[in-house]
């Protein structure tokens, strides 16, 4: 995904599908982009030392809920 | 017996009466369908109803009773199935294409039918189970039986409202971050999210593979236990078909870090009264230390949820003509903002949270907290703003931790908010702790004397 500004200075976003989304939807995505920055900060401060993202056991790769 | 008198009975009572030949499945289905015909146009709990097929199934069920063969725990019982499970026409509340599916019936539909249940129809859902309201998608929004001007909550809105209004004796919904428990609480019914993968997810239209759980919506704890039992192997149902109510000495912990900062005073007041009732029943109820707070839950949940839903719906999202609702498409596309590193870091935090919750559950038997501080608003023509989804203050804040850890959780009614809508009390347990959780819930339910409310629901009783 990438952002683009049109000749009128209006921001748009180019999705993986090649879709140019209107500004309102860009604003919605911007909410998530801003939230993601906040979540990254929380990841940095809260992940326990040595934590692994998945459990890989005899049953194969399992998400934490089933590990 | 009048149709309505029959339709509002608890599932387990009707199941026993059918097994003992005091009621016929044909009578039961006819009574329920008569009620659906009258009440459904006001509430919109079903997106597809097949009355003829239900009546044909009822006749077969009646023959099985008279034939004297083995009857399953749900024999002759009309139920609904959220429109995210493959069974008959399946749209997941959307006009967009579904993620590719291997074909055939969903596991839960097959299990319901093996247990003797009669699937009357498909229950309404927010498009792809992605929202906590019912205003997205091509269907009429489901209305709350307690006040039809208000939303039923979501995403299992048709399941919850239908069970509350006695338009199905129980329903199978789904719960990815609280989508089963939140509408259950908002409609005053029981919502049970079992341990991850305890109930087979095969044939559940995916939203987020590692968070998605089938969920049971029922009118009482005994009914929820019976429906769960129908989805388990015969040897794994002990304690579910007959639920003990003795909770003397059970240790309940209150994880205030999850809700104290955001819970409305009126909700907190009802919650504290519920804790007092649990103490009167012989349980100990004490605050328990939990480092995890609501922002931690959001930080672990959202990157995983967004990335998994974008991946699950990737093919559809590449098609500009695919008819996703605008809100749904833009939320799913936000998953492309999540990097591989973000996803893995969120999974790491998820495991940290799971360890912290496990440590808390080493000091108590179960955790108890409000199901949600949020309550449904007016039925909307447009979906809520994105910032309400991502702010960490939305309806899933108190429920999503159980989707992160995979542990069982149940909500049951515990009182009313000032606006007249029911409120839910939520119990969380360790992985595989369903029986103990339902025991506590059943004891509380019996002490509350909640069940008669269904017969007097102001907007569904006539």
mmCIF file of C-alpha atoms in Angstrom, chain B residues 65-444:
data_model
loop_
_atom_site.group_PDB
_atom_site.id
_atom_site.type_symbol
_atom_site.label_atom_id
_atom_site.label_comp_id
_atom_site.label_asym_id
_atom_site.label_seq_id
_atom_site.Cartn_x
_atom_site.Cartn_y
_atom_site.Cartn_z
ATOM 1 C CA UNK B 65 -39.078 -40.973 18.832
ATOM 2 C CA UNK B 66 -41.877 -43.418 18.149
ATOM 3 C CA UNK B 67 -39.332 -45.866 16.708
ATOM 4 C CA UNK B 68 -37.619 -46.001 20.083
ATOM 5 C CA UNK B 69 -34.068 -45.518 18.783
ATOM 6 C CA UNK B 70 -31.224 -43.525 20.308
ATOM 7 C CA UNK B 71 -32.024 -39.826 20.605
ATOM 8 C CA UNK B 72 -29.329 -37.162 20.682
ATOM 9 C CA UNK B 73 -29.231 -34.405 23.327
ATOM 10 C CA UNK B 74 -30.961 -31.946 20.981
ATOM 11 C CA UNK B 75 -33.461 -34.302 19.422
ATOM 12 C CA UNK B 76 -36.320 -32.385 17.805
ATOM 13 C CA UNK B 77 -35.079 -28.971 18.987
ATOM 14 C CA UNK B 78 -35.287 -26.041 16.533
ATOM 15 C CA UNK B 79 -32.091 -23.967 16.543
ATOM 16 C CA UNK B 80 -30.521 -21.288 14.381
ATOM 17 C CA UNK B 81 -27.050 -21.107 12.885
ATOM 18 C CA UNK B 82 -25.146 -17.869 12.332
ATOM 19 C CA UNK B 83 -24.721 -17.159 8.649
ATOM 20 C CA UNK B 84 -20.931 -17.568 8.914
ATOM 21 C CA UNK B 85 -21.200 -21.371 9.064
ATOM 22 C CA UNK B 86 -21.514 -23.233 5.792
ATOM 23 C CA UNK B 87 -24.968 -24.785 5.693
ATOM 24 C CA UNK B 88 -27.483 -24.177 2.945
ATOM 25 C CA UNK B 89 -27.302 -20.671 1.503
ATOM 26 C CA UNK B 90 -24.302 -19.016 3.174
ATOM 27 C CA UNK B 91 -23.359 -15.371 2.625
ATOM 28 C CA UNK B 92 -21.740 -14.357 5.947
ATOM 29 C CA UNK B 93 -23.993 -11.310 5.831
ATOM 30 C CA UNK B 94 -22.264 -9.998 2.703
ATOM 31 C CA UNK B 95 -22.635 -9.710 -1.046
ATOM 32 C CA UNK B 96 -18.860 -10.108 -1.469
ATOM 33 C CA UNK B 97 -17.330 -13.483 -2.336
ATOM 34 C CA UNK B 98 -16.530 -15.819 0.541
ATOM 35 C CA UNK B 99 -12.984 -17.067 1.054
ATOM 36 C CA UNK B 100 -12.517 -20.350 -0.752
ATOM 37 C CA UNK B 101 -13.940 -23.299 1.129
ATOM 38 C CA UNK B 102 -13.215 -26.987 0.716
ATOM 39 C CA UNK B 103 -16.936 -27.576 0.363
ATOM 40 C CA UNK B 104 -19.666 -29.313 2.274
ATOM 41 C CA UNK B 105 -21.339 -28.627 5.558
ATOM 42 C CA UNK B 106 -19.649 -26.886 8.446
ATOM 43 C CA UNK B 107 -18.664 -29.189 11.275
ATOM 44 C CA UNK B 108 -21.030 -27.506 13.730
ATOM 45 C CA UNK B 109 -24.004 -27.904 11.380
ATOM 46 C CA UNK B 110 -23.260 -31.612 11.021
ATOM 47 C CA UNK B 111 -22.831 -31.982 14.773
ATOM 48 C CA UNK B 112 -26.105 -30.185 15.481
ATOM 49 C CA UNK B 113 -27.968 -32.456 13.096
ATOM 50 C CA UNK B 114 -26.283 -35.588 14.465
ATOM 51 C CA UNK B 115 -27.459 -34.491 17.920
ATOM 52 C CA UNK B 116 -30.996 -34.332 16.562
ATOM 53 C CA UNK B 117 -31.341 -30.544 16.285
ATOM 54 C CA UNK B 118 -33.457 -29.003 13.540
ATOM 55 C CA UNK B 119 -31.670 -26.051 11.936
ATOM 56 C CA UNK B 120 -34.540 -23.690 11.193
ATOM 57 C CA UNK B 121 -32.527 -20.989 9.469
ATOM 58 C CA UNK B 122 -29.449 -18.820 9.218
ATOM 59 C CA UNK B 123 -29.099 -16.073 11.794
ATOM 60 C CA UNK B 124 -28.130 -12.509 10.928
ATOM 61 C CA UNK B 125 -24.556 -11.330 11.348
ATOM 62 C CA UNK B 126 -22.585 -8.168 10.803
ATOM 63 C CA UNK B 127 -20.852 -8.539 7.437
ATOM 64 C CA UNK B 128 -18.169 -11.243 7.830
ATOM 65 C CA UNK B 129 -18.635 -11.033 11.624
ATOM 66 C CA UNK B 130 -16.466 -7.940 11.589
ATOM 67 C CA UNK B 131 -18.505 -5.496 13.637
ATOM 68 C CA UNK B 132 -20.331 -5.194 16.895
ATOM 69 C CA UNK B 133 -23.485 -3.805 15.301
ATOM 70 C CA UNK B 134 -25.835 -5.021 12.625
ATOM 71 C CA UNK B 135 -26.082 -2.048 10.304
ATOM 72 C CA UNK B 136 -23.539 -3.212 7.728
ATOM 73 C CA UNK B 137 -24.388 -5.345 4.746
ATOM 74 C CA UNK B 138 -27.404 -5.958 2.574
ATOM 75 C CA UNK B 139 -29.871 -7.042 5.263
ATOM 76 C CA UNK B 140 -32.177 -5.253 7.653
ATOM 77 C CA UNK B 141 -30.438 -4.596 10.971
ATOM 78 C CA UNK B 142 -31.380 -6.933 13.791
ATOM 79 C CA UNK B 143 -33.223 -5.144 16.555
ATOM 80 C CA UNK B 144 -32.917 -5.686 20.266
ATOM 81 C CA UNK B 145 -35.939 -7.536 21.715
ATOM 82 C CA UNK B 146 -35.704 -5.410 24.855
ATOM 83 C CA UNK B 147 -36.076 -2.212 22.827
ATOM 84 C CA UNK B 148 -36.415 -2.486 19.054
ATOM 85 C CA UNK B 149 -35.150 1.071 18.566
ATOM 86 C CA UNK B 150 -31.786 -0.220 19.739
ATOM 87 C CA UNK B 151 -29.269 -2.485 18.091
ATOM 88 C CA UNK B 152 -28.959 -6.094 19.216
ATOM 89 C CA UNK B 153 -25.162 -5.973 19.447
ATOM 90 C CA UNK B 154 -22.942 -8.041 17.223
ATOM 91 C CA UNK B 155 -21.683 -9.672 15.382
ATOM 92 C CA UNK B 156 -23.845 -12.677 16.380
ATOM 93 C CA UNK B 157 -26.841 -10.358 16.486
ATOM 94 C CA UNK B 158 -29.421 -12.666 14.934
ATOM 95 C CA UNK B 159 -28.338 -15.522 17.182
ATOM 96 C CA UNK B 160 -28.603 -13.475 20.373
ATOM 97 C CA UNK B 161 -31.808 -11.595 19.560
ATOM 98 C CA UNK B 162 -33.456 -14.736 18.192
ATOM 99 C CA UNK B 163 -32.677 -16.776 21.294
ATOM 100 C CA UNK B 164 -33.792 -13.937 23.585
ATOM 101 C CA UNK B 165 -37.068 -13.485 21.708
ATOM 102 C CA UNK B 166 -37.724 -17.246 21.662
ATOM 103 C CA UNK B 167 -37.367 -17.503 17.882
ATOM 104 C CA UNK B 168 -34.850 -20.339 18.341
ATOM 105 C CA UNK B 169 -34.178 -22.468 21.418
ATOM 106 C CA UNK B 170 -30.437 -21.915 20.973
ATOM 107 C CA UNK B 171 -28.031 -20.768 18.300
ATOM 108 C CA UNK B 172 -24.492 -21.395 17.174
ATOM 109 C CA UNK B 173 -22.730 -18.084 16.723
ATOM 110 C CA UNK B 174 -19.093 -17.131 16.479
ATOM 111 C CA UNK B 175 -16.773 -15.201 18.762
ATOM 112 C CA UNK B 176 -13.573 -13.644 17.415
ATOM 113 C CA UNK B 177 -13.124 -10.855 19.960
ATOM 114 C CA UNK B 178 -16.439 -11.043 21.800
ATOM 115 C CA UNK B 179 -18.863 -11.399 18.885
ATOM 116 C CA UNK B 180 -20.768 -14.110 20.717
ATOM 117 C CA UNK B 181 -20.605 -12.748 24.252
ATOM 118 C CA UNK B 182 -21.303 -9.061 23.577
ATOM 119 C CA UNK B 183 -24.642 -9.507 21.772
ATOM 120 C CA UNK B 184 -25.552 -12.232 24.263
ATOM 121 C CA UNK B 185 -25.086 -9.727 27.087
ATOM 122 C CA UNK B 186 -26.913 -6.999 25.169
ATOM 123 C CA UNK B 187 -29.904 -9.284 24.569
ATOM 124 C CA UNK B 188 -29.910 -10.886 28.023
ATOM 125 C CA UNK B 189 -28.919 -14.425 27.082
ATOM 126 C CA UNK B 190 -26.043 -16.781 27.826
ATOM 127 C CA UNK B 191 -23.008 -16.670 25.529
ATOM 128 C CA UNK B 192 -20.401 -19.405 25.860
ATOM 129 C CA UNK B 193 -17.053 -19.266 24.072
ATOM 130 C CA UNK B 194 -15.422 -22.632 24.658
ATOM 131 C CA UNK B 195 -11.679 -23.290 24.642
ATOM 132 C CA UNK B 196 -10.053 -22.648 21.260
ATOM 133 C CA UNK B 197 -10.570 -25.577 18.886
ATOM 134 C CA UNK B 198 -12.691 -27.521 21.396
ATOM 135 C CA UNK B 199 -15.526 -27.047 18.904
ATOM 136 C CA UNK B 200 -14.458 -27.760 15.330
ATOM 137 C CA UNK B 201 -14.054 -24.593 13.201
ATOM 138 C CA UNK B 202 -14.180 -26.443 9.890
ATOM 139 C CA UNK B 203 -16.633 -24.647 7.616
ATOM 140 C CA UNK B 204 -16.652 -21.424 9.630
ATOM 141 C CA UNK B 205 -16.078 -18.542 7.188
ATOM 142 C CA UNK B 206 -12.791 -17.188 8.535
ATOM 143 C CA UNK B 207 -12.311 -13.720 9.889
ATOM 144 C CA UNK B 208 -9.200 -14.387 11.970
ATOM 145 C CA UNK B 209 -8.069 -18.003 12.151
ATOM 146 C CA UNK B 210 -6.305 -17.806 15.488
ATOM 147 C CA UNK B 211 -9.108 -15.835 17.204
ATOM 148 C CA UNK B 212 -12.235 -17.386 15.661
ATOM 149 C CA UNK B 213 -14.285 -19.618 17.961
ATOM 150 C CA UNK B 214 -17.746 -21.146 17.465
ATOM 151 C CA UNK B 215 -19.918 -19.900 20.340
ATOM 152 C CA UNK B 216 -23.099 -21.149 21.968
ATOM 153 C CA UNK B 217 -25.973 -18.724 22.565
ATOM 154 C CA UNK B 218 -28.677 -20.057 24.830
ATOM 155 C CA UNK B 219 -31.366 -18.917 27.244
ATOM 156 C CA UNK B 220 -29.838 -20.504 30.321
ATOM 157 C CA UNK B 221 -26.679 -22.258 31.468
ATOM 158 C CA UNK B 222 -28.242 -25.730 31.392
ATOM 159 C CA UNK B 223 -29.149 -25.157 27.739
ATOM 160 C CA UNK B 224 -25.652 -23.895 26.916
ATOM 161 C CA UNK B 225 -24.083 -26.990 28.499
ATOM 162 C CA UNK B 226 -26.372 -29.271 26.523
ATOM 163 C CA UNK B 227 -25.611 -27.532 23.223
ATOM 164 C CA UNK B 228 -21.873 -27.632 23.906
ATOM 165 C CA UNK B 229 -22.148 -31.349 24.697
ATOM 166 C CA UNK B 230 -23.672 -31.887 21.260
ATOM 167 C CA UNK B 231 -20.399 -30.700 19.712
ATOM 168 C CA UNK B 232 -18.091 -32.921 21.737
ATOM 169 C CA UNK B 233 -17.242 -36.615 21.520
ATOM 170 C CA UNK B 234 -19.589 -38.767 23.661
ATOM 171 C CA UNK B 235 -16.896 -39.382 26.276
ATOM 172 C CA UNK B 236 -16.176 -35.681 26.762
ATOM 173 C CA UNK B 237 -19.562 -34.459 27.952
ATOM 174 C CA UNK B 238 -19.342 -35.268 31.653
ATOM 175 C CA UNK B 239 -20.645 -32.390 33.759
ATOM 176 C CA UNK B 240 -22.310 -30.637 30.834
ATOM 177 C CA UNK B 241 -25.684 -32.393 30.622
ATOM 178 C CA UNK B 242 -26.346 -32.053 34.336
ATOM 179 C CA UNK B 243 -24.604 -29.043 35.832
ATOM 180 C CA UNK B 244 -23.835 -28.975 39.533
ATOM 181 C CA UNK B 245 -24.508 -25.638 41.287
ATOM 182 C CA UNK B 246 -22.350 -25.983 44.400
ATOM 183 C CA UNK B 247 -19.693 -23.281 44.358
ATOM 184 C CA UNK B 248 -18.802 -23.228 48.055
ATOM 185 C CA UNK B 249 -15.088 -22.527 48.299
ATOM 186 C CA UNK B 250 -14.628 -21.597 44.645
ATOM 187 C CA UNK B 251 -12.047 -18.804 44.391
ATOM 188 C CA UNK B 252 -12.999 -16.012 42.003
ATOM 189 C CA UNK B 253 -10.569 -13.247 41.079
ATOM 190 C CA UNK B 254 -11.505 -9.783 39.867
ATOM 191 C CA UNK B 255 -8.945 -8.507 37.310
ATOM 192 C CA UNK B 256 -9.621 -4.785 37.710
ATOM 193 C CA UNK B 257 -6.725 -3.828 35.426
ATOM 194 C CA UNK B 258 -8.869 -4.973 32.500
ATOM 195 C CA UNK B 259 -11.910 -2.797 33.186
ATOM 196 C CA UNK B 260 -11.581 -0.362 36.094
ATOM 197 C CA UNK B 261 -10.354 2.529 33.940
ATOM 198 C CA UNK B 262 -13.166 2.340 31.413
ATOM 199 C CA UNK B 263 -16.216 0.835 33.106
ATOM 200 C CA UNK B 264 -19.287 3.035 33.468
ATOM 201 C CA UNK B 265 -20.369 3.536 37.098
ATOM 202 C CA UNK B 266 -23.823 2.065 36.455
ATOM 203 C CA UNK B 267 -22.291 -1.107 34.997
ATOM 204 C CA UNK B 268 -19.801 -1.284 37.850
ATOM 205 C CA UNK B 269 -22.604 -1.012 40.398
ATOM 206 C CA UNK B 270 -24.448 -3.999 38.925
ATOM 207 C CA UNK B 271 -21.159 -5.925 38.710
ATOM 208 C CA UNK B 272 -20.348 -5.309 42.390
ATOM 209 C CA UNK B 273 -23.829 -6.497 43.345
ATOM 210 C CA UNK B 274 -23.193 -9.668 41.343
ATOM 211 C CA UNK B 275 -19.927 -10.233 43.214
ATOM 212 C CA UNK B 276 -21.794 -9.871 46.490
ATOM 213 C CA UNK B 277 -24.287 -12.499 45.320
ATOM 214 C CA UNK B 278 -21.440 -14.861 44.415
ATOM 215 C CA UNK B 279 -19.998 -14.434 47.914
ATOM 216 C CA UNK B 280 -23.389 -15.249 49.413
ATOM 217 C CA UNK B 281 -23.293 -18.481 47.410
ATOM 218 C CA UNK B 282 -20.060 -19.480 49.149
ATOM 219 C CA UNK B 283 -17.423 -18.359 46.646
ATOM 220 C CA UNK B 284 -14.570 -16.102 47.621
ATOM 221 C CA UNK B 285 -14.314 -13.020 45.428
ATOM 222 C CA UNK B 286 -11.092 -11.027 45.714
ATOM 223 C CA UNK B 287 -9.181 -8.673 43.477
ATOM 224 C CA UNK B 288 -6.422 -10.452 41.600
ATOM 225 C CA UNK B 289 -3.231 -8.892 40.314
ATOM 226 C CA UNK B 290 -2.976 -8.942 36.528
ATOM 227 C CA UNK B 291 -0.384 -6.801 34.797
ATOM 228 C CA UNK B 292 -2.278 -6.939 31.484
ATOM 229 C CA UNK B 293 -4.565 -3.987 30.892
ATOM 230 C CA UNK B 294 -6.997 -3.049 28.143
ATOM 231 C CA UNK B 295 -4.361 -1.273 26.037
ATOM 232 C CA UNK B 296 -2.164 -4.386 26.101
ATOM 233 C CA UNK B 297 -5.098 -6.464 24.876
ATOM 234 C CA UNK B 298 -5.750 -4.016 22.027
ATOM 235 C CA UNK B 299 -2.059 -3.898 21.076
ATOM 236 C CA UNK B 300 -1.900 -7.681 20.806
ATOM 237 C CA UNK B 301 -5.295 -8.180 19.231
ATOM 238 C CA UNK B 302 -5.562 -5.590 16.487
ATOM 239 C CA UNK B 303 -2.407 -6.254 14.439
ATOM 240 C CA UNK B 304 -3.177 -9.982 14.433
ATOM 241 C CA UNK B 305 -6.858 -9.505 13.685
ATOM 242 C CA UNK B 306 -6.224 -7.016 10.855
ATOM 243 C CA UNK B 307 -3.471 -9.067 9.230
ATOM 244 C CA UNK B 308 -5.376 -12.349 9.455
ATOM 245 C CA UNK B 309 -8.593 -10.883 8.023
ATOM 246 C CA UNK B 310 -6.708 -9.260 5.120
ATOM 247 C CA UNK B 311 -4.982 -12.575 4.409
ATOM 248 C CA UNK B 312 -8.213 -14.583 4.690
ATOM 249 C CA UNK B 313 -10.024 -12.220 2.319
ATOM 250 C CA UNK B 314 -7.007 -11.336 0.150
ATOM 251 C CA UNK B 315 -8.417 -12.728 -3.084
ATOM 252 C CA UNK B 316 -11.732 -10.927 -2.686
ATOM 253 C CA UNK B 317 -10.036 -7.689 -1.714
ATOM 254 C CA UNK B 318 -8.068 -7.749 -4.981
ATOM 255 C CA UNK B 319 -11.311 -7.549 -6.943
ATOM 256 C CA UNK B 320 -12.498 -3.941 -7.187
ATOM 257 C CA UNK B 321 -15.982 -5.160 -8.048
ATOM 258 C CA UNK B 322 -16.315 -7.396 -4.992
ATOM 259 C CA UNK B 323 -19.254 -5.966 -3.085
ATOM 260 C CA UNK B 324 -17.819 -5.529 0.389
ATOM 261 C CA UNK B 325 -19.403 -2.828 2.498
ATOM 262 C CA UNK B 326 -17.208 0.267 2.459
ATOM 263 C CA UNK B 327 -16.420 0.043 6.158
ATOM 264 C CA UNK B 328 -15.658 -3.656 5.941
ATOM 265 C CA UNK B 329 -13.370 -3.270 2.938
ATOM 266 C CA UNK B 330 -11.412 -0.399 4.443
ATOM 267 C CA UNK B 331 -11.038 -2.203 7.773
ATOM 268 C CA UNK B 332 -9.848 -5.362 6.043
ATOM 269 C CA UNK B 333 -7.463 -3.346 3.856
ATOM 270 C CA UNK B 334 -5.950 -1.873 7.012
ATOM 271 C CA UNK B 335 -4.467 -5.336 7.441
ATOM 272 C CA UNK B 336 -2.042 -4.483 4.651
ATOM 273 C CA UNK B 337 -0.566 -1.802 6.913
ATOM 274 C CA UNK B 338 0.552 -4.490 9.377
ATOM 275 C CA UNK B 339 4.066 -5.687 8.617
ATOM 276 C CA UNK B 340 5.312 -9.207 9.232
ATOM 277 C CA UNK B 341 7.301 -7.817 12.137
ATOM 278 C CA UNK B 342 4.179 -6.154 13.597
ATOM 279 C CA UNK B 343 2.283 -9.420 13.347
ATOM 280 C CA UNK B 344 4.986 -11.440 15.053
ATOM 281 C CA UNK B 345 5.525 -8.820 17.759
ATOM 282 C CA UNK B 346 1.786 -8.902 18.459
ATOM 283 C CA UNK B 347 1.961 -12.697 18.716
ATOM 284 C CA UNK B 348 4.842 -12.345 21.178
ATOM 285 C CA UNK B 349 2.762 -9.952 23.280
ATOM 286 C CA UNK B 350 -0.130 -12.381 23.011
ATOM 287 C CA UNK B 351 1.983 -15.071 24.641
ATOM 288 C CA UNK B 352 3.122 -12.664 27.340
ATOM 289 C CA UNK B 353 -0.520 -11.868 28.103
ATOM 290 C CA UNK B 354 -1.409 -15.568 28.105
ATOM 291 C CA UNK B 355 1.392 -16.204 30.634
ATOM 292 C CA UNK B 356 0.204 -13.359 32.851
ATOM 293 C CA UNK B 357 -3.369 -14.621 32.770
ATOM 294 C CA UNK B 358 -2.176 -18.148 33.520
ATOM 295 C CA UNK B 359 -0.280 -16.808 36.541
ATOM 296 C CA UNK B 360 -3.428 -15.046 37.763
ATOM 297 C CA UNK B 361 -5.427 -18.247 37.318
ATOM 298 C CA UNK B 362 -2.859 -20.106 39.401
ATOM 299 C CA UNK B 363 -4.029 -18.102 42.431
ATOM 300 C CA UNK B 364 -7.788 -18.356 41.802
ATOM 301 C CA UNK B 365 -10.105 -20.789 40.030
ATOM 302 C CA UNK B 366 -11.808 -18.341 37.670
ATOM 303 C CA UNK B 367 -11.873 -14.649 36.863
ATOM 304 C CA UNK B 368 -15.024 -12.553 37.001
ATOM 305 C CA UNK B 369 -15.579 -9.202 35.295
ATOM 306 C CA UNK B 370 -18.252 -7.273 33.386
ATOM 307 C CA UNK B 371 -18.859 -8.537 29.840
ATOM 308 C CA UNK B 372 -18.832 -5.017 28.457
ATOM 309 C CA UNK B 373 -19.258 -1.483 29.625
ATOM 310 C CA UNK B 374 -20.558 -0.487 26.207
ATOM 311 C CA UNK B 375 -24.188 -1.025 25.244
ATOM 312 C CA UNK B 376 -25.857 -0.937 21.886
ATOM 313 C CA UNK B 377 -27.006 2.397 20.606
ATOM 314 C CA UNK B 378 -29.813 3.231 18.234
ATOM 315 C CA UNK B 379 -30.085 1.131 15.099
ATOM 316 C CA UNK B 380 -27.893 2.951 12.595
ATOM 317 C CA UNK B 381 -28.109 3.425 8.858
ATOM 318 C CA UNK B 382 -24.333 3.701 8.634
ATOM 319 C CA UNK B 383 -21.544 1.764 10.337
ATOM 320 C CA UNK B 384 -19.653 3.292 13.265
ATOM 321 C CA UNK B 385 -16.545 5.351 12.603
ATOM 322 C CA UNK B 386 -13.250 3.529 12.299
ATOM 323 C CA UNK B 387 -11.757 5.271 15.299
ATOM 324 C CA UNK B 388 -14.393 3.594 17.452
ATOM 325 C CA UNK B 389 -13.045 0.269 16.256
ATOM 326 C CA UNK B 390 -9.395 1.002 16.840
ATOM 327 C CA UNK B 391 -9.446 3.183 19.920
ATOM 328 C CA UNK B 392 -9.143 0.325 22.375
ATOM 329 C CA UNK B 393 -12.315 1.574 24.054
ATOM 330 C CA UNK B 394 -14.775 -0.391 21.986
ATOM 331 C CA UNK B 395 -17.044 -3.215 23.000
ATOM 332 C CA UNK B 396 -14.446 -5.973 22.760
ATOM 333 C CA UNK B 397 -12.101 -4.622 25.406
ATOM 334 C CA UNK B 398 -13.276 -6.962 28.188
ATOM 335 C CA UNK B 399 -13.926 -9.995 26.033
ATOM 336 C CA UNK B 400 -10.969 -10.184 23.632
ATOM 337 C CA UNK B 401 -8.484 -11.416 26.234
ATOM 338 C CA UNK B 402 -10.138 -14.836 26.114
ATOM 339 C CA UNK B 403 -9.699 -14.906 22.332
ATOM 340 C CA UNK B 404 -6.026 -14.054 22.793
ATOM 341 C CA UNK B 405 -5.460 -16.858 25.281
ATOM 342 C CA UNK B 406 -8.009 -19.331 23.911
ATOM 343 C CA UNK B 407 -9.434 -20.011 27.368
ATOM 344 C CA UNK B 408 -13.173 -20.538 27.934
ATOM 345 C CA UNK B 409 -15.447 -17.630 28.776
ATOM 346 C CA UNK B 410 -19.135 -17.334 29.479
ATOM 347 C CA UNK B 411 -21.460 -14.372 29.872
ATOM 348 C CA UNK B 412 -24.820 -14.504 31.596
ATOM 349 C CA UNK B 413 -27.332 -11.835 32.576
ATOM 350 C CA UNK B 414 -26.695 -10.112 35.905
ATOM 351 C CA UNK B 415 -29.069 -7.157 35.923
ATOM 352 C CA UNK B 416 -30.150 -4.115 33.985
ATOM 353 C CA UNK B 417 -28.578 -0.822 32.958
ATOM 354 C CA UNK B 418 -30.454 2.430 33.508
ATOM 355 C CA UNK B 419 -31.549 2.342 29.840
ATOM 356 C CA UNK B 420 -33.390 -0.917 30.489
ATOM 357 C CA UNK B 421 -31.041 -3.194 28.571
ATOM 358 C CA UNK B 422 -29.619 -6.273 30.277
ATOM 359 C CA UNK B 423 -26.011 -6.402 31.461
ATOM 360 C CA UNK B 424 -23.686 -9.375 31.374
ATOM 361 C CA UNK B 425 -21.434 -10.946 33.963
ATOM 362 C CA UNK B 426 -18.411 -12.659 32.439
ATOM 363 C CA UNK B 427 -16.470 -15.600 33.846
ATOM 364 C CA UNK B 428 -13.090 -16.673 32.435
ATOM 365 C CA UNK B 429 -11.392 -19.983 33.150
ATOM 366 C CA UNK B 430 -8.244 -21.914 32.302
ATOM 367 C CA UNK B 431 -7.998 -23.888 29.044
ATOM 368 C CA UNK B 432 -10.458 -26.791 29.212
ATOM 369 C CA UNK B 433 -12.236 -25.370 32.259
ATOM 370 C CA UNK B 434 -15.748 -25.288 30.792
ATOM 371 C CA UNK B 435 -17.467 -27.502 33.362
ATOM 372 C CA UNK B 436 -16.227 -25.528 36.365
ATOM 373 C CA UNK B 437 -17.085 -22.265 34.622
ATOM 374 C CA UNK B 438 -20.637 -23.399 33.892
ATOM 375 C CA UNK B 439 -21.036 -24.580 37.492
ATOM 376 C CA UNK B 440 -20.293 -21.087 38.807
ATOM 377 C CA UNK B 441 -22.539 -19.551 36.160
ATOM 378 C CA UNK B 442 -25.384 -21.958 36.949
ATOM 379 C CA UNK B 443 -25.193 -21.184 40.664
ATOM 380 C CA UNK B 444 -25.335 -17.452 39.975
#
